[in-house]
XYZ file of C-alpha atoms in Angstrom:
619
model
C 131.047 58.298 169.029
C 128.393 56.857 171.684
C 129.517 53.901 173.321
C 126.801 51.791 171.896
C 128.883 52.183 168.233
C 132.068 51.466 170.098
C 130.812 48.474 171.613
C 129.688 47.458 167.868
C 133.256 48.445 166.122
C 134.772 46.312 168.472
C 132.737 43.076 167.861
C 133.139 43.699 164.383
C 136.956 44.121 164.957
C 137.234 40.672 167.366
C 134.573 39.519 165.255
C 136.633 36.033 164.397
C 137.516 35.476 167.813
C 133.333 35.489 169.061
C 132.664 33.523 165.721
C 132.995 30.450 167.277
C 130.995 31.437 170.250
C 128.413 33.026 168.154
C 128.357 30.515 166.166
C 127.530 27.955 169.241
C 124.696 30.258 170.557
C 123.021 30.510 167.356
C 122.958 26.773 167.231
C 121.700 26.548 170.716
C 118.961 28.606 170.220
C 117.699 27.027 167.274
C 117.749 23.652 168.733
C 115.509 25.147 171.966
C 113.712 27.142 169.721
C 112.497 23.551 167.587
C 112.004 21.774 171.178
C 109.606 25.084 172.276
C 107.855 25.022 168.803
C 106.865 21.403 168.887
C 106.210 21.637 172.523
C 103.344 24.341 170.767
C 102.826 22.925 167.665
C 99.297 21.432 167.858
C 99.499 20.008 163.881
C 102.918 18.006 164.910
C 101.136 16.862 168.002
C 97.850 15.460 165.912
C 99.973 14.247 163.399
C 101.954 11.499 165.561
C 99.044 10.950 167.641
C 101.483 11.521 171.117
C 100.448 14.887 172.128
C 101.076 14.156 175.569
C 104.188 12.667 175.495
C 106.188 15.319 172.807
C 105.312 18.650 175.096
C 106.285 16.521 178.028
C 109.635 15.364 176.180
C 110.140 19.193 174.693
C 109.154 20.929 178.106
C 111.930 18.784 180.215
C 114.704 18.941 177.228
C 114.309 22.454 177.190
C 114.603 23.039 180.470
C 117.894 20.784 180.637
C 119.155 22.764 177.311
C 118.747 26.159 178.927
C 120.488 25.124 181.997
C 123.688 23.878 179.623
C 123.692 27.504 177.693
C 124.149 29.289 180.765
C 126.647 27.362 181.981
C 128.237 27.761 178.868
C 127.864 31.392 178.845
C 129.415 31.907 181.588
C 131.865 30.119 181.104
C 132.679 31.641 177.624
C 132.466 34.727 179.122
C 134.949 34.471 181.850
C 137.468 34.079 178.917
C 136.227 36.861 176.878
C 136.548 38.814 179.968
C 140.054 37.650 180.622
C 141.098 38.354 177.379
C 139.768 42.377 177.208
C 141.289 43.161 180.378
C 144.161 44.681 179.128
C 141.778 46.436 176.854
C 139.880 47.840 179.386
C 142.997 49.103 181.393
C 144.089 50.968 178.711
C 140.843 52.675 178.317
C 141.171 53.288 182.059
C 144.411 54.996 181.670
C 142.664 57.194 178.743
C 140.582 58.583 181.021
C 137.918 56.641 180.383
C 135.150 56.423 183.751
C 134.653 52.683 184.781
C 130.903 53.400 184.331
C 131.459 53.947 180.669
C 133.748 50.964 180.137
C 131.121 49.184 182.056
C 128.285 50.656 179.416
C 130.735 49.668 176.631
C 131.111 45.766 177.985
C 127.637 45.652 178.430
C 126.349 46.605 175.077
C 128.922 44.429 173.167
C 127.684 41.209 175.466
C 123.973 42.381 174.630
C 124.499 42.911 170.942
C 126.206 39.613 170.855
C 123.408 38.380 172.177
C 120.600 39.848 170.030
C 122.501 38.882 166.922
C 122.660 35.278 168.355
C 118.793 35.357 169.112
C 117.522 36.924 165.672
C 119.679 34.971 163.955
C 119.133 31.727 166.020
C 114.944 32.212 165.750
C 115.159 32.747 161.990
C 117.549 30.116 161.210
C 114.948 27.692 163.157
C 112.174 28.998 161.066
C 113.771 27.932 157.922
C 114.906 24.968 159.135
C 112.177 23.996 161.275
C 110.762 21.581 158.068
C 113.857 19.903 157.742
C 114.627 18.918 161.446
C 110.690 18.657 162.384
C 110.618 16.044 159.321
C 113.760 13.827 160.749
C 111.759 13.681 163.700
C 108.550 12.388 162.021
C 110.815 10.077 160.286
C 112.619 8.937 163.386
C 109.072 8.532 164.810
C 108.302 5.923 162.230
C 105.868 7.745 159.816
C 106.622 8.789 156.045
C 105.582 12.099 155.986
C 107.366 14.946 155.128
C 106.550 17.808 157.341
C 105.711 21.678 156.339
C 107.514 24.915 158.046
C 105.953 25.805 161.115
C 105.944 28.923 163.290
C 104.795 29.309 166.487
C 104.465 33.137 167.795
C 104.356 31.009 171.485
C 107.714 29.686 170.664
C 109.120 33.040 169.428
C 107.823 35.037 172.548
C 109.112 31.851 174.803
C 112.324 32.061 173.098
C 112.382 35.818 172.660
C 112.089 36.359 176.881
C 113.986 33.810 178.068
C 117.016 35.039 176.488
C 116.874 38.290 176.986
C 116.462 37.662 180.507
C 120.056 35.296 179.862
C 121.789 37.837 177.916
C 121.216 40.987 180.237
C 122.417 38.558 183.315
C 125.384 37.839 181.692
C 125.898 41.555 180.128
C 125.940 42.353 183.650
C 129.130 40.208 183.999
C 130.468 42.526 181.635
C 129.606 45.931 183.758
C 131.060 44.434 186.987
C 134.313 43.188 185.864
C 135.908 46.577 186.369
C 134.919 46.794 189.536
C 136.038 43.754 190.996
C 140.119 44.483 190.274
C 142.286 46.941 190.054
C 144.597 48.509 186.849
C 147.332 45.971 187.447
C 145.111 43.180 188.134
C 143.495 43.930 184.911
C 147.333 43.859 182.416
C 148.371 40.988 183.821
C 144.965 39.282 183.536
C 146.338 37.320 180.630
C 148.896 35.641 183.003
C 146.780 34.258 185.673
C 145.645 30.878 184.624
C 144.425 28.094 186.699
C 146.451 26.674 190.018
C 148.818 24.584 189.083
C 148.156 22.004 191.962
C 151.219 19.645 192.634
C 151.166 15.982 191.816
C 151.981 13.160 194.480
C 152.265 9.674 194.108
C 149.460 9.307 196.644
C 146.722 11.548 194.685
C 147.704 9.285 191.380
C 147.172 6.004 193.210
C 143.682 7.279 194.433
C 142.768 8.832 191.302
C 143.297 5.294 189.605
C 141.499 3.540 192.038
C 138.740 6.187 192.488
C 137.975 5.451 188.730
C 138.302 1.692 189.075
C 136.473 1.590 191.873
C 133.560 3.652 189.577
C 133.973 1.403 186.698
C 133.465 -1.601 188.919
C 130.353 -0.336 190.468
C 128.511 0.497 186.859
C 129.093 -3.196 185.780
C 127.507 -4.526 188.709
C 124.181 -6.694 188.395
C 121.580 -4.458 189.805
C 119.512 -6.996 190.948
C 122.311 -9.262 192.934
C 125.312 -6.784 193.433
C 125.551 -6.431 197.352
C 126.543 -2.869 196.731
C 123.514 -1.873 195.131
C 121.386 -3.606 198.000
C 123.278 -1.307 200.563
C 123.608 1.653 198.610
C 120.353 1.835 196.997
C 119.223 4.665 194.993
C 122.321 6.246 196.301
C 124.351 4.186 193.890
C 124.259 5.961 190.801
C 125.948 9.198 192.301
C 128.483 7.325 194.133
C 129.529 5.929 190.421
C 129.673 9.160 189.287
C 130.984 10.651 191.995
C 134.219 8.207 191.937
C 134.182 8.712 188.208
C 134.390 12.124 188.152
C 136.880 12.834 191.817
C 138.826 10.804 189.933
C 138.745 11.911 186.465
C 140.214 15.159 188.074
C 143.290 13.592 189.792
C 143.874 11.764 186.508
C 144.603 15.219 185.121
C 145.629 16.480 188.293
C 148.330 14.060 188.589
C 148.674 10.730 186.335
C 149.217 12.560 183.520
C 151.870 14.882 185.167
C 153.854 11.569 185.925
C 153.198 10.135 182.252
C 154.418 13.266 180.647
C 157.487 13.538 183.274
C 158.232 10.241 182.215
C 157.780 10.798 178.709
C 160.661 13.884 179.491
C 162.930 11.792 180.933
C 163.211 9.423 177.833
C 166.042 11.104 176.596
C 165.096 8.709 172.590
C 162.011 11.062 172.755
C 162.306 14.122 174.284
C 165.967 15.066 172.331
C 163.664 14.051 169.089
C 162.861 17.349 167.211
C 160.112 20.011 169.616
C 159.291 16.877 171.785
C 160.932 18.504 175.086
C 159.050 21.697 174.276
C 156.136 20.518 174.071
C 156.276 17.440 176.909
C 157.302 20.852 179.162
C 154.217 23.304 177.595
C 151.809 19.604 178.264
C 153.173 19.574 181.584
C 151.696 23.100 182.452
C 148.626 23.042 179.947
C 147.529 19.539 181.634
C 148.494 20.336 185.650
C 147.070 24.190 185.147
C 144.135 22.929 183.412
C 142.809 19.874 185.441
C 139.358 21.427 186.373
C 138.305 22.549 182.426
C 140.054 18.953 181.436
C 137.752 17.257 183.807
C 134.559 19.354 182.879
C 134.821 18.290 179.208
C 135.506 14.885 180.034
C 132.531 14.295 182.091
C 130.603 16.660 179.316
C 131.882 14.053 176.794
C 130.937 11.262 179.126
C 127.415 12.469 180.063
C 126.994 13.079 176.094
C 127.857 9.844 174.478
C 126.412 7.756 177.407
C 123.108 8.936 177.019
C 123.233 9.174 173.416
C 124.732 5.762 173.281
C 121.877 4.517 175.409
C 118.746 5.824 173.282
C 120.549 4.894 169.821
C 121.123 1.577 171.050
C 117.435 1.095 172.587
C 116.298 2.662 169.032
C 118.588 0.276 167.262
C 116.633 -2.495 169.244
C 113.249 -1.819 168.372
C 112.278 -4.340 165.598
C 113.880 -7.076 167.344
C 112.138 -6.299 170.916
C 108.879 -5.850 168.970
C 109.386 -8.903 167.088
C 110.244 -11.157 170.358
C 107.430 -10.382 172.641
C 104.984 -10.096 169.295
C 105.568 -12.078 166.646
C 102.235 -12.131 165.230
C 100.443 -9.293 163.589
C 97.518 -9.124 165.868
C 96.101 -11.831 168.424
C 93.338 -11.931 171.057
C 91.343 -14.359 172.886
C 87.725 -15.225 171.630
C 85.934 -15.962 168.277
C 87.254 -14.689 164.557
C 86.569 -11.423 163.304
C 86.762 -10.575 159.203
C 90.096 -9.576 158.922
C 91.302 -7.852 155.538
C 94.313 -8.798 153.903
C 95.068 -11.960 155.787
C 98.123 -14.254 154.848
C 97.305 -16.566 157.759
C 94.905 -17.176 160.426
C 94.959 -19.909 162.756
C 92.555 -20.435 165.977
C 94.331 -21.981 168.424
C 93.107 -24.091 171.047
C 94.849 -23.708 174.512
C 94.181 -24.797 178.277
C 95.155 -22.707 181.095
C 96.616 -25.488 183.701
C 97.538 -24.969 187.214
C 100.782 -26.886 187.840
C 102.407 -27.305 191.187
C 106.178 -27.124 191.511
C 108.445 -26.547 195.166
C 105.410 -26.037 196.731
C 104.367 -23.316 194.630
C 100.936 -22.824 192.006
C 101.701 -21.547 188.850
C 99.713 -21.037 185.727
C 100.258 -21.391 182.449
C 98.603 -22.024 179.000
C 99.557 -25.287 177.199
C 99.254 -25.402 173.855
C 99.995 -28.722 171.440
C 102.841 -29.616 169.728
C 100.971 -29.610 166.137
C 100.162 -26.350 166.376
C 103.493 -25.083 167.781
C 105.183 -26.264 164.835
C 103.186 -24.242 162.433
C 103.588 -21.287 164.136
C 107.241 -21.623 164.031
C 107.892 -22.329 160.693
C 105.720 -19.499 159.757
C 108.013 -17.309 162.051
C 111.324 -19.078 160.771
C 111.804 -20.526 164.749
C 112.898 -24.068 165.241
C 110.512 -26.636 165.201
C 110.415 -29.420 167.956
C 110.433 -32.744 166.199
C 109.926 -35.260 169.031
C 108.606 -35.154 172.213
C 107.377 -37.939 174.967
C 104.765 -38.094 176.624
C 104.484 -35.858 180.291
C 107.078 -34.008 179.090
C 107.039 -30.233 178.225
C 108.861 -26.971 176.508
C 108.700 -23.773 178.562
C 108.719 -20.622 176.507
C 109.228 -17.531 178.195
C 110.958 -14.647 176.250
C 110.531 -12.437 179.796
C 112.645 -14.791 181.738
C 115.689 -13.338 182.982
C 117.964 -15.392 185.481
C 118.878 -12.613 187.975
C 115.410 -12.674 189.173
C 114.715 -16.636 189.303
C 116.536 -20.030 188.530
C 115.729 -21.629 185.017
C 113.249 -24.362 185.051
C 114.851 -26.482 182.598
C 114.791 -30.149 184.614
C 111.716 -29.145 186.471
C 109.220 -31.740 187.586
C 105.109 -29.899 187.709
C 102.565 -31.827 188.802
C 99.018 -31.046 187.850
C 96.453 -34.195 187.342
C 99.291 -35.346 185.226
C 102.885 -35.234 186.212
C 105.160 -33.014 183.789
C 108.905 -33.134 183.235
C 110.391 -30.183 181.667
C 113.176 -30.859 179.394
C 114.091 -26.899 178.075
C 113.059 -23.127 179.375
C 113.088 -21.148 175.734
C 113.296 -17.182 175.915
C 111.582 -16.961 172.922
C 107.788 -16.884 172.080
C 105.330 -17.985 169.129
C 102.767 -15.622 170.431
C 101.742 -12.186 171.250
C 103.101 -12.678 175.246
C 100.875 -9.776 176.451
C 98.127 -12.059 174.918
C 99.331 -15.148 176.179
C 101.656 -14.877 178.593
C 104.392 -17.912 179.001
C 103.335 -21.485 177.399
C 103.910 -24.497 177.873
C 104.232 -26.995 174.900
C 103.426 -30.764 174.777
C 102.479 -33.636 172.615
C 98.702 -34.227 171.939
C 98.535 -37.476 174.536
C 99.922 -34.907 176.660
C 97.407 -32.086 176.177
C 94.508 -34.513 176.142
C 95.048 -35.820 179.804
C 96.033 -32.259 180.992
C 92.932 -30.790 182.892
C 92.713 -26.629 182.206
C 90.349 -24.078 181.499
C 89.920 -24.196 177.783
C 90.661 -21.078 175.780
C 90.683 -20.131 172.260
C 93.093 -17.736 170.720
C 93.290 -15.906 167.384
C 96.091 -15.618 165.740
C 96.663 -13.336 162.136
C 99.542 -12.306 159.810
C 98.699 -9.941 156.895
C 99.907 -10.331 153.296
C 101.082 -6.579 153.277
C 102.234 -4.461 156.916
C 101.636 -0.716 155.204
C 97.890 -0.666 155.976
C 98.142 -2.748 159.633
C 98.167 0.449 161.551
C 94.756 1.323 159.993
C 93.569 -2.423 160.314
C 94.349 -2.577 163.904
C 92.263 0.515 164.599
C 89.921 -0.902 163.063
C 89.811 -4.194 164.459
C 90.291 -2.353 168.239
C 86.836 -0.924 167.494
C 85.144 -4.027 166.712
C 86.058 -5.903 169.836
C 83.457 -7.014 172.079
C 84.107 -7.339 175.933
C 83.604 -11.233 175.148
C 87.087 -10.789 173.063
C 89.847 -10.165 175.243
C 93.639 -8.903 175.614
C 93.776 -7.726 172.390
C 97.324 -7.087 170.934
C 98.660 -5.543 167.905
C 102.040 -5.776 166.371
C 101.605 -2.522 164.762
C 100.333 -0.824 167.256
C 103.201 -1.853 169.158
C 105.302 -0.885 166.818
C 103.697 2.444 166.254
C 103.646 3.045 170.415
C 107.323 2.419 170.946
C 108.612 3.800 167.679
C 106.930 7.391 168.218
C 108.071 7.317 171.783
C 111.980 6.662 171.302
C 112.106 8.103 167.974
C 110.877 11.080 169.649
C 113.735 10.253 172.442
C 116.473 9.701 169.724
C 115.969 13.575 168.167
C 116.091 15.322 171.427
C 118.963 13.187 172.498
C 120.753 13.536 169.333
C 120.775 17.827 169.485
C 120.626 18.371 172.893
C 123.969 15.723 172.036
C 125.436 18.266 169.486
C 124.468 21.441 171.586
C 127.030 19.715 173.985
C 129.541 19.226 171.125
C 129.432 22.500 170.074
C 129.987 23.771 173.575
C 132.156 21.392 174.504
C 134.507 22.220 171.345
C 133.982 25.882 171.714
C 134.940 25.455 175.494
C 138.350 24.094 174.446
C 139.095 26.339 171.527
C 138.316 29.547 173.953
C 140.909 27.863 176.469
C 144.030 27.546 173.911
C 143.511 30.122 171.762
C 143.565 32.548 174.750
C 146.372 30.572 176.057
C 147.831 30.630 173.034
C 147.952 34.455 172.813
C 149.381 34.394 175.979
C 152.234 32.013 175.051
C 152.901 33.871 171.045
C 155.927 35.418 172.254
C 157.845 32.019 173.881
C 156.933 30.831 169.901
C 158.320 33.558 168.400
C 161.592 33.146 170.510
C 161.519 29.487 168.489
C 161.116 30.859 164.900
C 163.895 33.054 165.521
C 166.425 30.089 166.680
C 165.349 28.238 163.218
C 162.451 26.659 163.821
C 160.495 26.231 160.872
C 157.016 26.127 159.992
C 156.393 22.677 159.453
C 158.250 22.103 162.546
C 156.237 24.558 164.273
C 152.892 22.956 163.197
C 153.581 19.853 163.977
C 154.545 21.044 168.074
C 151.263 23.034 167.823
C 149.250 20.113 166.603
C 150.959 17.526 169.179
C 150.076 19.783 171.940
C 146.525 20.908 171.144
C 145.822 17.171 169.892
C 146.709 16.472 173.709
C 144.879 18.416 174.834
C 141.590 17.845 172.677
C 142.616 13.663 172.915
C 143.306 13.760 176.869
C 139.450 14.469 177.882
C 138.019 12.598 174.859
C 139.938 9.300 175.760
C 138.827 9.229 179.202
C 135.119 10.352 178.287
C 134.886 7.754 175.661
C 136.643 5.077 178.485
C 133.707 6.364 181.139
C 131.107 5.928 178.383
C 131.982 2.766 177.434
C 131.807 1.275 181.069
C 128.440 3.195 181.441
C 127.055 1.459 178.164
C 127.994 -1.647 179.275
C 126.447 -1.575 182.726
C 123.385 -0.200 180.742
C 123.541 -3.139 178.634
C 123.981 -5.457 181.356
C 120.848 -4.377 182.620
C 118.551 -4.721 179.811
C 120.268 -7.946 178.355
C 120.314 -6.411 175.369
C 123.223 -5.876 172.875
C 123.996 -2.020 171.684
C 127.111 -2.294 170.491
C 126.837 -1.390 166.933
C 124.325 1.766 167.534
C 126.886 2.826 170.259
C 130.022 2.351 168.023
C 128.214 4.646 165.425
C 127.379 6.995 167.845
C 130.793 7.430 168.880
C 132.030 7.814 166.044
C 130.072 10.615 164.901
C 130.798 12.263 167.926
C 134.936 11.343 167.725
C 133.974 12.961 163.599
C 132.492 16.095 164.928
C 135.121 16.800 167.994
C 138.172 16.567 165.192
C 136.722 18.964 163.040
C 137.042 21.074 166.575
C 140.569 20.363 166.908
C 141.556 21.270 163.178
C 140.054 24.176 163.629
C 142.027 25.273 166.739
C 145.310 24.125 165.223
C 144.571 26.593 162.487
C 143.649 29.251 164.635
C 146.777 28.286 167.046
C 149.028 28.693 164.128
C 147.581 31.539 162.654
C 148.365 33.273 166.241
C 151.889 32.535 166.136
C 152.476 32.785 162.811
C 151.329 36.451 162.562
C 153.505 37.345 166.204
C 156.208 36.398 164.432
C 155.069 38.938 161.451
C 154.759 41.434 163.940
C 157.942 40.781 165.805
């Protein structure tokens, strides 16, 4: 038998313990094999119109995406490795040359890998309509895309991981030579450090993560931290977060689950001291892989969060700075499908306030009001004379004081009695404006200027009108603005954001979930016997599954709970900084991802169970 076939009746003997893995790889490689294809794709490109921008986006996702899968491998393989040492000392007491068992490792990792590829660039063909037509969709456009193949994508795909899988078949050949026989059967036994926990490390992981927490929610623009830290600020946050993330593990939750021992109403209560004590190793011996998937879980739901919630936002950010369907200053073009069209007749005044010129255009109160009731914005039913309404849907206080009270002088003195962040017109059109009564605007002195203003009786075709209507301007009519165009821009642009965000999200699921199952299910084969020692002092199953599931539910929970806690502080500080609200779009988002990670942890149970139950078969 050559060792290529042993290598190939072994995988297809361990073949449900690499399914997972497998499984994982094949995903990843579709999802970089759809980023590479549209990076390609000239018909995708043409289609949205954003050629540019969805090679750029696909070029730097893929790039991040290929760094995570051989991280991932790696790390994968460092338990597969662990868990064939035995094997490979007992083919080194067979007789068997190290160069051979090398050979052996190598082709199994290889074949592994080929299967994965094959089966990864295939599966993307065949899907490659379905997920390329979400992203259309996301992008904003009803069209339902075809299957695409790109031989540039396959040959990308096809040499990039080769080059990955004979690197990390390598890892395979050199194992044997880096230990010795009895290095090699006791392989199973060495697990992490278990580092010692001290009050002091708890007290500093707490405040470590405070400390973090407290840093992402302050204002970027007024925090005294940020104006002494600079651009340095970001990894100091996540520098706290994640130092102390580890001594969390490392020690907080060694004290919680001592204390949890020590309550003698729990821990005499059925398997509870059994398990606190097997927590109490699995947690202590496991701090660095416990921190890893938090801050994977962290990294993955903050920036999904973040481009949900700024998708979520889209009509209403659209609808704020342009609320009319397309504006621009000069005379009337023919315009089809019109609902309304108004002219409106501004002057830009030059008002003095603190010292200080400023310029804005004033428009009367007549013709405020039937803007906003068209819009459905509150009308302004009285108003004296020299006084004034500021709106200004840009103004944010962190950068200057609100002018509500403020006294302008121009030829006219003007009092302003409210500062509105909303707007009536297209602001990139406009800009802020001032509104007053007509006695008002009559004795104002300004540059007169004349607007147009137009809503359409049906949206579908105002992509196509605005194209037109872009074509038709003349340099005498300026700062032209579209709402659908706007629309169109933004939507294709985080749309675009939102699909790469949301696999290169699940590639970290998968990884992350595949990282944990690896860790107790080879832990668990380690540990079959001390659970066979409890079936046979009349433990029963039910009992027995529910130890398992309290334990690996710890496990899975303890890194979820604080990624979804540093996610959440994130968010917020992300939030903060826009002024805008995401926290429905981020309360879906997580929980998908909480959906997805528990179908991860019922699937270990099982396969935690299944381990135990069949040593107790064998015993």
């Amino acid at each position: 038998m050559t060792l290529f076939n042993l290598a190939r009746k072994n995988l297809q003997r361990n073949f449900s313990s690499y399914f997972l893995y497998i499984a994982s790889m094949v995903f990843s490689i579709v999802i970089y094999f759809t980023f590479v294809t549209l990076k390609y794709n000239d018909d995708i490109s043409a289609l949205t119109g954003t050629s540019q921008k969805i090679s750029s986006m696909m070029s730097a996702s893929s790039v991040i995406l290929l760094f995570f899968i051989v991280v991932f491998i790696a790390y994968s393989n460092s338990f597969f490795m662990k868990k064939r040492k035995k094997e490979v000392a007992l083919y080194s007491l067979l007789g068997v040359r190290k160069q051979q068992i090398g050979l052996m490792l190598f082709f199994e990792n290889l074949f592994i890998g080929l299967v994965s590829l094959v089966a990864g660039i295939a599966i993307g063909f065949l899907m490659s309509k379905v997920l390329l037509t979400i992203l259309v969709r996301l992008m904003g456009y009803s069209l339902t895309a075809g299957f695409v193949f790109s031989s540039e994508a396959v040959i990308n795909t096809v040499i990039v991981f080769l080059i990955l899988f004979i690197f990390t078949s390598l890892q395979g050949y050199r194992v044997i030579y880096q230990f010795k026989l009895i290095d090699l059967f006791h392989a199973e036994k060495q697990g992490e450090a278990m580092p010692k926990a001290s009050i002091l490390s708890a007290i500093i992981g707490v405040l470590s993560v405070s400390a973090g927490y407290y840093l992402a929610l302050e204002d970027i623009m007024t925090s005294m931290w940020w104006r002494i830290l600079s651009i340095a600020m970001p990894i100091v946050i996540i520098g706290l977060t994640v130092f102390g993330t580890y001594l969390l593990f490392h020690s907080v939750s060694v004290f919680a689950l001592q204390a949890m021992k020590k309550m003698h109403s729990f821990s005499w209560k059925g398997l509870n001291l059994i398990t606190t004590s097997q927590l109490l190793y699995r947690i202590r011996g496991n701090a660095k892989s416990l921190t890893v998937i938090a801050v994977l879980s962290a990294t993955t739901i903050t920036a999904g969060g973040a481009v949900f919630g700024l998708y979520y936002n889209i009509d209403k950010s659209i609808n704020d700075n342009t609320p009319v369907t397309f504006m621009w200053e000069g005379e009337p073009l023919e315009v089809p499908q019109v609902n309304t069209h108004h002219t409106l007749a501004t002057k830009l005044v030059t008002f003095t306030h603190n010292e200080s010129e400023r310029q804005y255009q004033v428009l009367p109160l007549a013709t405020y009001n039937e803007l906003a009731q068209e819009q459905g914005k509150a009308k302004i039913t009285t108003m004296a004379t020299n006084e004034g309404v500021l709106l200004d849907p840009y103004y944010d206080e962190r950068f200057s004081d609100k002018l509500t009270g403020a006294d302008f002088t121009a030829n006219v003195p003007l009092h302003l009695t409210s500062q509105e962040t909303y707007a009536v017109t297209n602001m990139m059109t406009t800009g802020p404006m001032i509104i007053v009564n007509e006695q008002t605007y009559e004795a104002l002195e300004g540059e007169a200027t004349t607007y147009q203003a137009y809503t359409l009786q049906d949206d579908a075709d105002g992509l196509a009108i605005s194209r037109e209507l872009d074509s038709q301007l003349t340099e005498a009519q300026q700062d032209f603005t579209s709402q659908p165009a706007a629309y169109e821009e933004i939507m294709s642009a985080m749309g675009a954001m939102l699909f790469v965000g949301s696999f290169l999200g699940l590639v970290f699921l998968t990884a992350t979930g595949s990282i944990i199952y690896f860790k107790i299910v080879s832990e668990a084969e380690a540990d079959k016997d001390k659970y066979t020692i409890l079936y046979k002092i009349g433990v029963n199953d039910a009992q027995m599954l529910k130890t398992i599931s309290a334990q690996v539910g710890i496990i899975f929970g303890a890194p979820l709970a604080a990624g979804l806690l540093h996610a959440t502080f994130a968010l917020l500080g992300f939030s903060n900084l826009l002024g805008m609200s995401i926290t429905k779009p981020v309360l879906v988002w997580m929980a998908a991802y909480i959906a997805i990670y528990g179908l991860y942890y019922i699937f270990t149970t099982r396969a935690f169970y299944k381990i135990v139950k069949n040593a107790r078969g064998n015993a």
